[in-house]
Amino acid sequence: MTEELKQEMAGQEYDASQIQVLEGLEAVRMRPGMYIGSTSKEGLHHLVWEIVDNSIDEALAGFASHIQVFIEADNSITVVDDGRGIPVDIQEKTGRPAVETVFTILHAGGKFGGGGYKVSGGLHGVGSSVVNALSTQLDVRVHKNGQIHYQEYKRGQVVADLEVIGETDRTGTTVHFTPDPEIFTETTEFDFDKLNKRIQELAFLNRGLRISITDKREGQEQTKDYHYEGGIASYVEYINENKDVIFETPIYTDGEMEDITVEVAMQYTTGYHETVMSFANNIHTHEGGTHEQGFRTALTRVINDYARKNKLLKDNEENLTGEDVREGLTAVISVKHPNPQFEGQTKTKLGNSEVVKITNRLFSDAFSDFLLENPQIAKKIVEKGILAAKARVAAKRAREVTRKKSGLEISNLPGKLADCSSNNPAETELFIVEGDSAGGSAKSGRNREFQAILPIRGKILNVEKASMDKILANEEIRSLFTAMGTGFGAEFDVSKARYQKLVLMTDADVDGAHIRTLLLTLIYRYMKPVLEAGYVYIAQPPIYGVKVGSEIKEYIQPGANQEVELAAALERYSEGRSKPTIQRYKGLGEMDDHQLWETTMNPEHRLMARVSVDDAAEADKIFDMLMGDKVEPRREFIEENAEYSTLDV
Ligand code: TSJ
């Protein structure tokens, strides 16, 4: 309590309730932000709404029809209404006139008189006493019972008792206040556009209300007067003013259930943009809430029901989605609730759960009646939704194509893939061939009908150390996944494999073994289902061929017994007229196309080893060892594999 107040109290008898009053308004001045949100420009304008809301309530109660707001030349505000006038009789509890209590007791505004409900009140739920506390001066004139009752306050404190200052032939309340620059340190200047915008909105939200704003400040004198018999239907028309609409008059419905009134106005534009605005007790619920939820559900259901009943949607066609039926929609939903619960980050989400079913039922009934009574409009609405659904499906498809292009789908087959002509994965084979020269031989030697060749060059990426996007950025790896058509990562789908044989064809030397290990590791880690399905093979180019004349009679595979097998074969063919000769094969690159076909690719002669998951796991371990930080095991591996690969798969 200030010294000033204490001194005042010392000279006068105050009862307990009056001490509370003084302390209450003093608290408002101490922490204004707690009552009006902030003391910035926002808070300053909030004062106007705290006052205007009372007149709106009087209008909603059915007693006021005209509200005027003036920005006075000195930046003070006057609000005038033609309601019953704030009661001036002495209240039992306080022994003071009701109007004085309104301005001097925190939270007392509008709570007396009973009946109806306080619809407005802003986000902070405070009243006129707060405005009084934060104004250097405030005066009220109540026109009631043929008399003009007057009282003035300074920084919330009563200047003099309520007095009669004249006669009148009307009723109503006029409040005039000057915001305190000690509180509003940022600015005390009102923004006409800001007040005007909200005043127009209040006019839309309160059908039939006349509300005006007048700027009396020098050089910017102007008046805006609003009065919408259509209420929120006019709001929808206003929003759609410069848009093409699919029917002229907005659909409008209002209803009441359990003391909750619900109004909905809506109109479709020919465009795609959705504008759904909702309000609860004239407060814009930016975050939506239960009223919007009820509306959306009803809109979707009613349109689908109508479309089905009228065969606009066939039995085999899917329902329109909420998004479909809201394309091009402009809608305003306004509910008035005796006890609104505001939730969400900015307290602009209506939380009252009963509002879902009330809004749903009231709107559903009205809207389905409307569709029945206006079949041409109904047809247009349904057709617009169907068009939106088609566009949605097409857009999804387009997105998938885009994803395929940027990703690893078959629409973007790698340039160096020599694909086969068959589309039957059960019979097709993909050869991964090390090196360009072997790749060239394989391409010309293969059976184009069912064999595809993907040459890869050099060492591929260390998939263990690389991040997912690095792996996906690697050209060799991308080529492999793209050619296989299986997708990658979470989207991997073995059933999409374009080949049910994936054949690794690498040289029988240490580099070949290394590359094969890398490939197996990649497959093990990123294509495991392909391994599990048994699709992965390793080509087994022979080390020797046993030739009689120009014909190759037998191939000898590399291995520990290769010399014994060669001798046995020579034995078998030495009985004939011409002596068998030995053909020795080195790397893949040393075979011509015909030889490569005959020895390694022709299903009639070739040997291929199917790779099991365990084999690949082993390769993966070897890979870890090769790529790991330890030098010793790596050298051992390379020495052991110097001759040819002994990776037993
Ligand atoms: F907020 C305010 F107090 F400053 C204020 C109130 C400011 C303005 C511009 C208007 C009003 C206001 C209050 N306008 N109309 C009313 N009505 C009543 O307070 C009222 C009148 C009669 C009865 C009754 O039951 O007879 C009840 C009420 C709440």
XYZ file of C-alpha atoms in Angstrom, residues 70-581:
512
model
C -14.459 7.171 -30.178
C -10.771 7.847 -30.230
C -10.833 11.345 -28.753
C -8.512 14.104 -29.953
C -6.353 13.613 -26.836
C -5.999 9.821 -27.375
C -8.543 9.001 -24.713
C -11.362 6.563 -25.498
C -15.129 6.888 -25.189
C -17.483 3.925 -25.465
C -21.224 4.540 -25.719
C -24.041 1.996 -25.758
C -27.819 2.184 -25.766
C -28.398 -0.588 -23.244
C -30.212 -0.469 -19.925
C -27.416 1.431 -18.237
C -25.280 -0.032 -15.466
C -27.416 -0.330 -12.320
C -26.950 2.609 -9.969
C -28.840 1.358 -6.921
C -27.070 0.739 -3.623
C -25.829 -2.836 -3.219
C -26.522 -4.617 0.036
C -23.068 -6.159 0.343
C -20.993 -3.022 -0.143
C -23.407 -0.252 0.690
C -22.247 1.480 -2.468
C -23.926 2.083 -5.865
C -23.574 -0.962 -8.154
C -21.836 1.115 -10.821
C -19.139 2.192 -8.355
C -18.535 -1.429 -7.435
C -18.150 -2.285 -11.100
C -15.252 0.136 -11.376
C -13.610 -0.351 -8.008
C -13.761 -4.066 -7.236
C -11.639 -6.520 -9.115
C -13.615 -9.073 -11.164
C -16.965 -7.551 -10.220
C -17.897 -6.371 -13.695
C -21.209 -7.599 -15.075
C -21.679 -10.300 -12.488
C -24.733 -8.852 -10.883
C -28.252 -8.829 -12.235
C -28.263 -12.523 -13.028
C -29.594 -14.226 -16.117
C -27.744 -14.757 -19.353
C -24.029 -15.208 -19.434
C -20.973 -13.121 -19.866
C -19.937 -14.055 -23.336
C -17.008 -11.723 -23.737
C -14.325 -10.811 -21.315
C -11.169 -11.264 -23.289
C -8.456 -13.753 -22.556
C -7.635 -12.487 -19.110
C -11.172 -12.416 -17.817
C -10.820 -9.099 -16.084
C -13.101 -6.159 -16.242
C -13.676 -2.502 -16.134
C -12.035 -2.061 -12.717
C -8.713 -3.018 -14.275
C -9.161 -0.396 -16.978
C -10.046 2.065 -14.232
C -6.931 1.195 -12.250
C -4.726 1.704 -15.321
C -6.261 5.034 -16.383
C -5.214 8.464 -15.165
C -8.864 9.392 -15.362
C -12.099 7.500 -16.027
C -15.684 8.756 -15.974
C -18.969 6.967 -16.421
C -22.372 8.340 -17.397
C -25.353 6.092 -16.880
C -28.584 7.116 -18.586
C -31.259 5.418 -16.579
C -34.650 6.239 -15.079
C -34.687 9.629 -16.864
C -31.478 10.734 -15.168
C -27.831 10.952 -16.059
C -25.730 9.436 -13.246
C -22.095 10.454 -13.169
C -18.981 9.327 -11.366
C -15.286 9.989 -11.901
C -12.150 8.083 -10.857
C -8.437 8.784 -10.949
C -6.017 5.864 -11.189
C -8.804 3.657 -9.908
C -9.782 5.793 -6.967
C -13.181 7.343 -6.550
C -13.033 11.134 -6.953
C -16.548 11.750 -5.658
C -19.767 9.888 -4.951
C -22.075 8.997 -7.816
C -24.194 12.044 -8.645
C -27.057 12.987 -10.937
C -25.903 15.595 -13.427
C -28.959 15.964 -15.630
C -32.027 14.511 -17.241
C -32.302 12.121 -20.161
C -34.928 10.476 -22.357
C -32.852 7.425 -23.214
C -30.986 4.624 -21.489
C -27.409 3.552 -21.920
C -23.876 3.666 -20.606
C -21.024 5.952 -21.619
C -17.509 5.295 -20.355
C -14.576 7.562 -21.055
C -10.992 6.778 -20.020
C -7.405 7.976 -20.480
C -4.721 5.245 -20.290
C -1.995 6.027 -17.779
C 1.375 6.780 -19.451
C 3.055 5.659 -16.190
C 1.765 2.180 -17.016
C 1.832 2.205 -20.813
C 5.393 3.362 -21.171
C 5.764 2.141 -24.762
C 2.843 4.103 -26.208
C -0.524 5.594 -25.291
C -1.461 6.272 -28.881
C -4.288 4.200 -30.319
C -4.049 2.522 -33.690
C -7.223 3.187 -35.671
C -6.703 0.262 -38.059
C -6.212 -2.141 -35.205
C -9.381 -1.039 -33.408
C -11.304 -0.839 -36.681
C -10.424 -4.392 -37.692
C -11.651 -5.900 -34.462
C -14.752 -3.715 -34.391
C -15.721 -4.955 -37.843
C -15.106 -8.510 -36.675
C -17.343 -7.930 -33.649
C -20.020 -6.642 -36.020
C -19.782 -9.845 -38.086
C -19.818 -12.017 -34.988
C -22.853 -10.320 -33.461
C -25.540 -10.356 -36.114
C -27.638 -7.207 -36.193
C -25.394 -5.163 -33.901
C -24.548 -1.648 -35.015
C -21.026 -0.709 -34.035
C -18.927 2.201 -35.176
C -15.507 3.664 -34.617
C -14.711 7.323 -34.932
C -11.279 8.881 -34.913
C -11.433 12.473 -33.716
C -7.702 13.082 -33.711
C -6.614 16.078 -35.726
C -5.770 15.279 -39.302
C -7.084 11.729 -39.152
C -10.777 12.240 -38.534
C -12.892 9.360 -39.836
C -15.789 7.073 -38.948
C -16.471 3.446 -39.807
C -19.923 2.095 -39.158
C -20.735 -1.617 -39.233
C -24.019 -3.448 -39.198
C -24.429 -6.942 -40.655
C -27.874 -8.496 -40.705
C -26.184 -11.620 -42.092
C -23.684 -11.897 -39.222
C -21.051 -14.531 -39.964
C -22.654 -15.251 -43.353
C -21.706 -11.688 -44.221
C -18.254 -12.441 -42.838
C -17.906 -15.337 -45.283
C -19.076 -13.113 -48.157
C -16.560 -10.496 -47.085
C -13.713 -13.038 -47.041
C -14.757 -14.355 -50.463
C -15.350 -10.873 -51.866
C -12.705 -11.142 -54.554
C -13.001 -14.866 -55.160
C -15.138 -16.898 -57.528
C -17.701 -18.941 -55.634
C -19.584 -22.075 -56.669
C -22.885 -20.777 -55.218
C -23.919 -17.237 -54.432
C -25.403 -17.166 -50.929
C -23.372 -18.682 -48.098
C -24.970 -21.558 -46.249
C -25.906 -20.331 -42.790
C -27.180 -22.215 -39.802
C -27.708 -21.377 -36.177
C -28.991 -23.437 -33.329
C -28.945 -23.821 -29.590
C -28.483 -26.822 -27.338
C -27.772 -26.989 -23.611
C -27.443 -23.172 -23.453
C -24.744 -23.278 -26.117
C -25.434 -21.436 -29.350
C -23.734 -22.554 -32.526
C -23.570 -20.640 -35.785
C -21.901 -21.833 -38.958
C -21.608 -20.009 -42.269
C -19.845 -21.484 -45.259
C -19.336 -21.054 -48.964
C -17.123 -22.774 -51.513
C -14.805 -20.851 -53.762
C -13.601 -22.300 -57.042
C -10.086 -22.273 -55.589
C -8.187 -24.744 -53.437
C -7.489 -22.727 -50.344
C -9.235 -23.659 -47.106
C -10.260 -20.876 -44.726
C -11.934 -22.176 -41.601
C -12.126 -19.642 -38.775
C -13.662 -20.368 -35.451
C -14.731 -18.247 -32.530
C -15.852 -18.975 -29.027
C -17.596 -16.130 -27.205
C -16.314 -13.727 -29.870
C -12.722 -14.785 -29.237
C -10.909 -16.012 -32.293
C -9.879 -19.587 -31.475
C -6.753 -19.660 -33.612
C -5.910 -23.115 -32.354
C -9.364 -24.467 -33.174
C -10.889 -26.868 -30.696
C -14.033 -28.850 -30.078
C -16.352 -26.626 -32.128
C -14.125 -26.932 -35.205
C -13.759 -30.634 -34.621
C -17.529 -31.122 -34.533
C -17.948 -29.053 -37.666
C -15.269 -30.872 -39.662
C -16.556 -34.311 -38.746
C -20.109 -33.330 -39.653
C -19.112 -31.720 -42.946
C -17.246 -34.812 -44.121
C -19.928 -37.248 -43.008
C -22.891 -35.328 -44.408
C -21.267 -34.842 -47.813
C -20.271 -38.507 -48.059
C -23.723 -39.666 -46.962
C -25.376 -37.424 -49.522
C -22.971 -38.493 -52.268
C -23.629 -42.198 -51.576
C -27.397 -41.853 -51.354
C -27.468 -39.961 -54.632
C -25.020 -42.286 -56.406
C -22.559 -39.467 -56.915
C -20.074 -41.779 -55.227
C -20.229 -45.376 -56.414
C -20.101 -48.358 -54.076
C -16.573 -49.230 -55.131
C -15.281 -45.683 -54.666
C -13.680 -44.524 -51.456
C -15.170 -41.874 -49.203
C -14.065 -38.317 -49.680
C -11.614 -37.244 -47.004
C -11.968 -34.182 -44.796
C -9.302 -32.507 -46.891
C -11.243 -33.275 -50.062
C -14.463 -31.702 -48.821
C -12.696 -28.631 -47.418
C -10.893 -27.718 -50.604
C -11.906 -24.184 -51.542
C -14.042 -23.886 -48.416
C -14.503 -20.661 -46.511
C -16.257 -21.232 -43.204
C -16.808 -19.319 -40.005
C -17.906 -21.154 -36.890
C -19.044 -19.180 -33.881
C -20.170 -20.664 -30.607
C -21.319 -18.913 -27.466
C -20.827 -20.881 -24.308
C -21.731 -19.956 -20.695
C -18.482 -21.441 -19.423
C -15.867 -21.622 -22.162
C -12.632 -23.466 -21.448
C -9.707 -22.072 -23.359
C -6.715 -24.305 -23.815
C -3.563 -24.573 -25.885
C -0.326 -22.679 -26.210
C -1.998 -19.307 -26.654
C -5.253 -20.165 -24.847
C -7.096 -19.936 -28.144
C -8.312 -23.524 -28.398
C -11.811 -24.346 -27.208
C -11.656 -27.311 -24.871
C -15.260 -27.991 -23.799
C -15.783 -31.588 -24.896
C -19.598 -31.431 -25.083
C -19.248 -28.861 -27.855
C -18.088 -31.537 -30.328
C -21.396 -33.370 -30.421
C -23.504 -30.223 -30.118
C -21.783 -28.524 -33.041
C -21.815 -31.780 -34.981
C -25.525 -32.397 -34.439
C -26.706 -28.851 -35.040
C -24.628 -28.410 -38.157
C -25.273 -31.932 -39.507
C -29.034 -31.511 -39.324
C -29.059 -28.093 -40.933
C -26.517 -28.964 -43.599
C -28.139 -32.224 -44.652
C -31.486 -30.416 -44.912
C -29.803 -27.789 -47.033
C -28.364 -30.391 -49.403
C -31.770 -32.050 -49.781
C -33.444 -28.731 -50.518
C -30.726 -27.497 -52.891
C -29.801 -30.446 -55.093
C -27.955 -28.360 -57.686
C -25.697 -26.818 -55.065
C -25.332 -30.204 -53.367
C -24.154 -31.710 -56.637
C -21.609 -28.932 -57.106
C -20.258 -29.432 -53.598
C -19.929 -33.191 -54.043
C -18.357 -32.804 -57.479
C -15.824 -30.365 -56.100
C -14.938 -32.892 -53.396
C -14.604 -35.688 -55.955
C -12.340 -33.490 -58.050
C -10.242 -32.751 -54.983
C -10.014 -36.474 -54.238
C -8.848 -37.178 -57.784
C -6.293 -34.390 -57.545
C -5.160 -35.770 -54.220
C -4.635 -39.254 -55.661
C -2.868 -37.821 -58.718
C -0.666 -35.629 -56.540
C 0.246 -38.600 -54.409
C 1.179 -40.534 -57.501
C 3.243 -37.615 -58.747
C 5.001 -37.430 -55.401
C 5.789 -41.116 -55.593
C 7.223 -40.685 -59.085
C 9.331 -37.812 -57.795
C 10.452 -39.936 -54.910
C 11.304 -42.729 -57.342
C 13.347 -40.322 -59.412
C 15.278 -38.928 -56.510
C 15.421 -42.255 -54.809
C 16.171 -45.720 -55.946
C 13.280 -46.766 -58.067
C 13.241 -48.445 -61.432
C 11.908 -45.391 -63.215
C 15.463 -44.130 -63.062
C 17.540 -47.142 -64.100
C 21.270 -46.493 -64.071
C 22.796 -45.672 -67.436
C 25.453 -48.290 -67.222
C 22.998 -51.092 -66.591
C 22.549 -53.330 -69.611
C 19.104 -54.615 -68.816
C 17.549 -57.790 -70.102
C 14.350 -57.917 -72.106
C 12.376 -60.218 -69.841
C 10.299 -58.679 -67.106
C 9.865 -61.916 -65.230
C 11.988 -61.742 -62.074
C 11.771 -65.524 -61.635
C 13.890 -66.040 -64.744
C 16.054 -62.926 -64.828
C 19.585 -62.512 -63.532
C 21.607 -59.450 -62.663
C 25.375 -59.818 -62.963
C 27.434 -57.375 -60.964
C 30.672 -57.344 -62.842
C 33.909 -55.924 -61.598
C 35.693 -53.650 -64.020
C 34.754 -52.114 -67.313
C 36.516 -54.634 -69.576
C 34.872 -57.662 -67.966
C 31.687 -55.635 -68.017
C 32.072 -55.177 -71.761
C 32.669 -58.903 -72.348
C 29.749 -59.809 -70.161
C 27.477 -57.391 -72.003
C 28.220 -58.844 -75.417
C 28.503 -62.452 -74.251
C 25.303 -62.656 -72.206
C 21.879 -63.844 -73.171
C 20.038 -60.546 -73.477
C 16.744 -62.233 -72.942
C 17.195 -62.844 -69.240
C 20.658 -61.607 -68.232
C 21.377 -58.029 -67.181
C 24.849 -56.628 -66.567
C 25.805 -53.923 -64.104
C 29.491 -53.099 -64.269
C 30.931 -51.563 -61.127
C 34.251 -49.924 -60.899
C 36.927 -50.213 -58.265
C 36.356 -50.353 -54.562
C 32.927 -49.453 -53.378
C 32.150 -47.400 -50.326
C 32.923 -48.568 -46.838
C 29.325 -48.900 -45.730
C 30.297 -49.443 -42.153
C 31.809 -46.043 -41.708
C 29.525 -44.071 -43.993
C 26.281 -42.434 -42.978
C 23.050 -43.466 -44.628
C 22.991 -40.452 -46.927
C 26.629 -40.997 -47.891
C 25.761 -44.565 -48.756
C 22.814 -43.389 -50.826
C 24.958 -40.792 -52.537
C 27.450 -43.425 -53.674
C 27.021 -43.999 -57.385
C 27.894 -47.712 -57.356
C 25.551 -48.467 -54.485
C 22.724 -46.406 -55.955
C 23.100 -48.236 -59.233
C 22.783 -51.569 -57.514
C 19.667 -50.639 -55.530
C 18.073 -48.878 -58.465
C 18.683 -51.812 -60.773
C 17.282 -54.235 -58.210
C 14.192 -52.061 -57.794
C 13.792 -52.989 -54.154
C 14.038 -49.511 -52.649
C 16.256 -48.725 -49.713
C 16.065 -48.607 -45.944
C 12.582 -48.545 -44.475
C 11.081 -48.762 -47.941
C 13.054 -51.856 -48.903
C 10.737 -54.447 -50.422
C 12.174 -57.737 -51.594
C 8.983 -58.569 -53.480
C 9.853 -55.728 -55.830
C 13.155 -57.342 -56.830
C 13.437 -57.163 -60.595
C 15.786 -60.159 -60.656
C 15.666 -63.266 -58.517
C 19.307 -63.957 -59.190
C 21.875 -61.392 -58.190
C 25.237 -62.717 -59.355
C 28.490 -61.269 -58.129
C 31.107 -61.780 -60.776
C 34.542 -60.684 -59.599
C 38.079 -61.601 -60.460
C 39.696 -64.549 -58.761
C 42.387 -62.387 -57.222
C 42.812 -60.481 -53.987
C 41.202 -57.337 -55.354
C 38.289 -59.395 -56.619
C 37.945 -60.984 -53.206
C 37.995 -57.591 -51.595
C 35.296 -56.193 -53.848
C 33.192 -59.287 -53.395
C 33.495 -58.895 -49.648
C 32.443 -55.293 -49.876
C 29.436 -56.205 -51.982
C 28.424 -59.026 -49.684
C 28.697 -56.731 -46.706
C 26.524 -54.161 -48.396
C 23.981 -56.811 -49.254
C 24.136 -58.307 -45.780
C 23.549 -54.973 -44.123
C 21.159 -53.309 -46.518
C 19.568 -56.058 -48.618
C 19.270 -58.885 -46.159
C 15.832 -60.068 -47.392
C 17.391 -60.654 -50.791
C 19.938 -62.923 -49.117
C 17.255 -64.642 -47.086
C 15.265 -65.271 -50.243
C 18.314 -67.032 -51.708
C 18.691 -64.630 -54.598
C 22.414 -63.931 -54.176
C 25.026 -65.948 -56.037
C 28.720 -65.795 -56.678
C 29.852 -66.641 -60.170
C 32.549 -69.290 -60.328
C 34.747 -68.670 -63.327
C 36.859 -71.750 -63.984
C 40.615 -71.743 -63.712
C 41.109 -74.373 -66.410
C 39.240 -75.592 -69.400
C 39.811 -79.020 -70.950
C 39.598 -78.671 -74.692
C 39.284 -81.355 -77.359
C 39.727 -79.832 -80.765
C 37.971 -76.516 -80.590
C 35.395 -77.735 -78.090
C 35.732 -77.186 -74.337
C 34.785 -80.430 -72.706
C 35.131 -79.513 -69.044
C 35.856 -76.633 -66.700
C 37.909 -76.912 -63.571
C 37.011 -74.607 -60.728
C 39.665 -72.963 -58.639
C 40.309 -74.609 -55.324
C 42.602 -76.764 -53.288
C 41.980 -79.769 -55.575
C 42.179 -77.907 -58.835
C 45.288 -79.725 -60.054
C 43.916 -83.195 -59.195
C 40.668 -82.436 -60.974
C 42.527 -81.171 -64.018
C 44.600 -84.343 -64.217
C 41.498 -86.525 -63.935
C 39.783 -84.642 -66.720
C 42.780 -84.865 -68.995
C 42.811 -88.610 -68.319
C 39.163 -88.963 -69.356
C 39.586 -87.182 -72.682
C 42.982 -88.655 -73.617
C 41.370 -91.858 -74.849
C 40.006 -90.196 -77.978
C 41.577 -89.509 -81.365
C 42.829 -86.041 -80.654
C 44.664 -85.107 -77.512
C 42.941 -82.844 -74.994
C 44.512 -79.457 -74.409
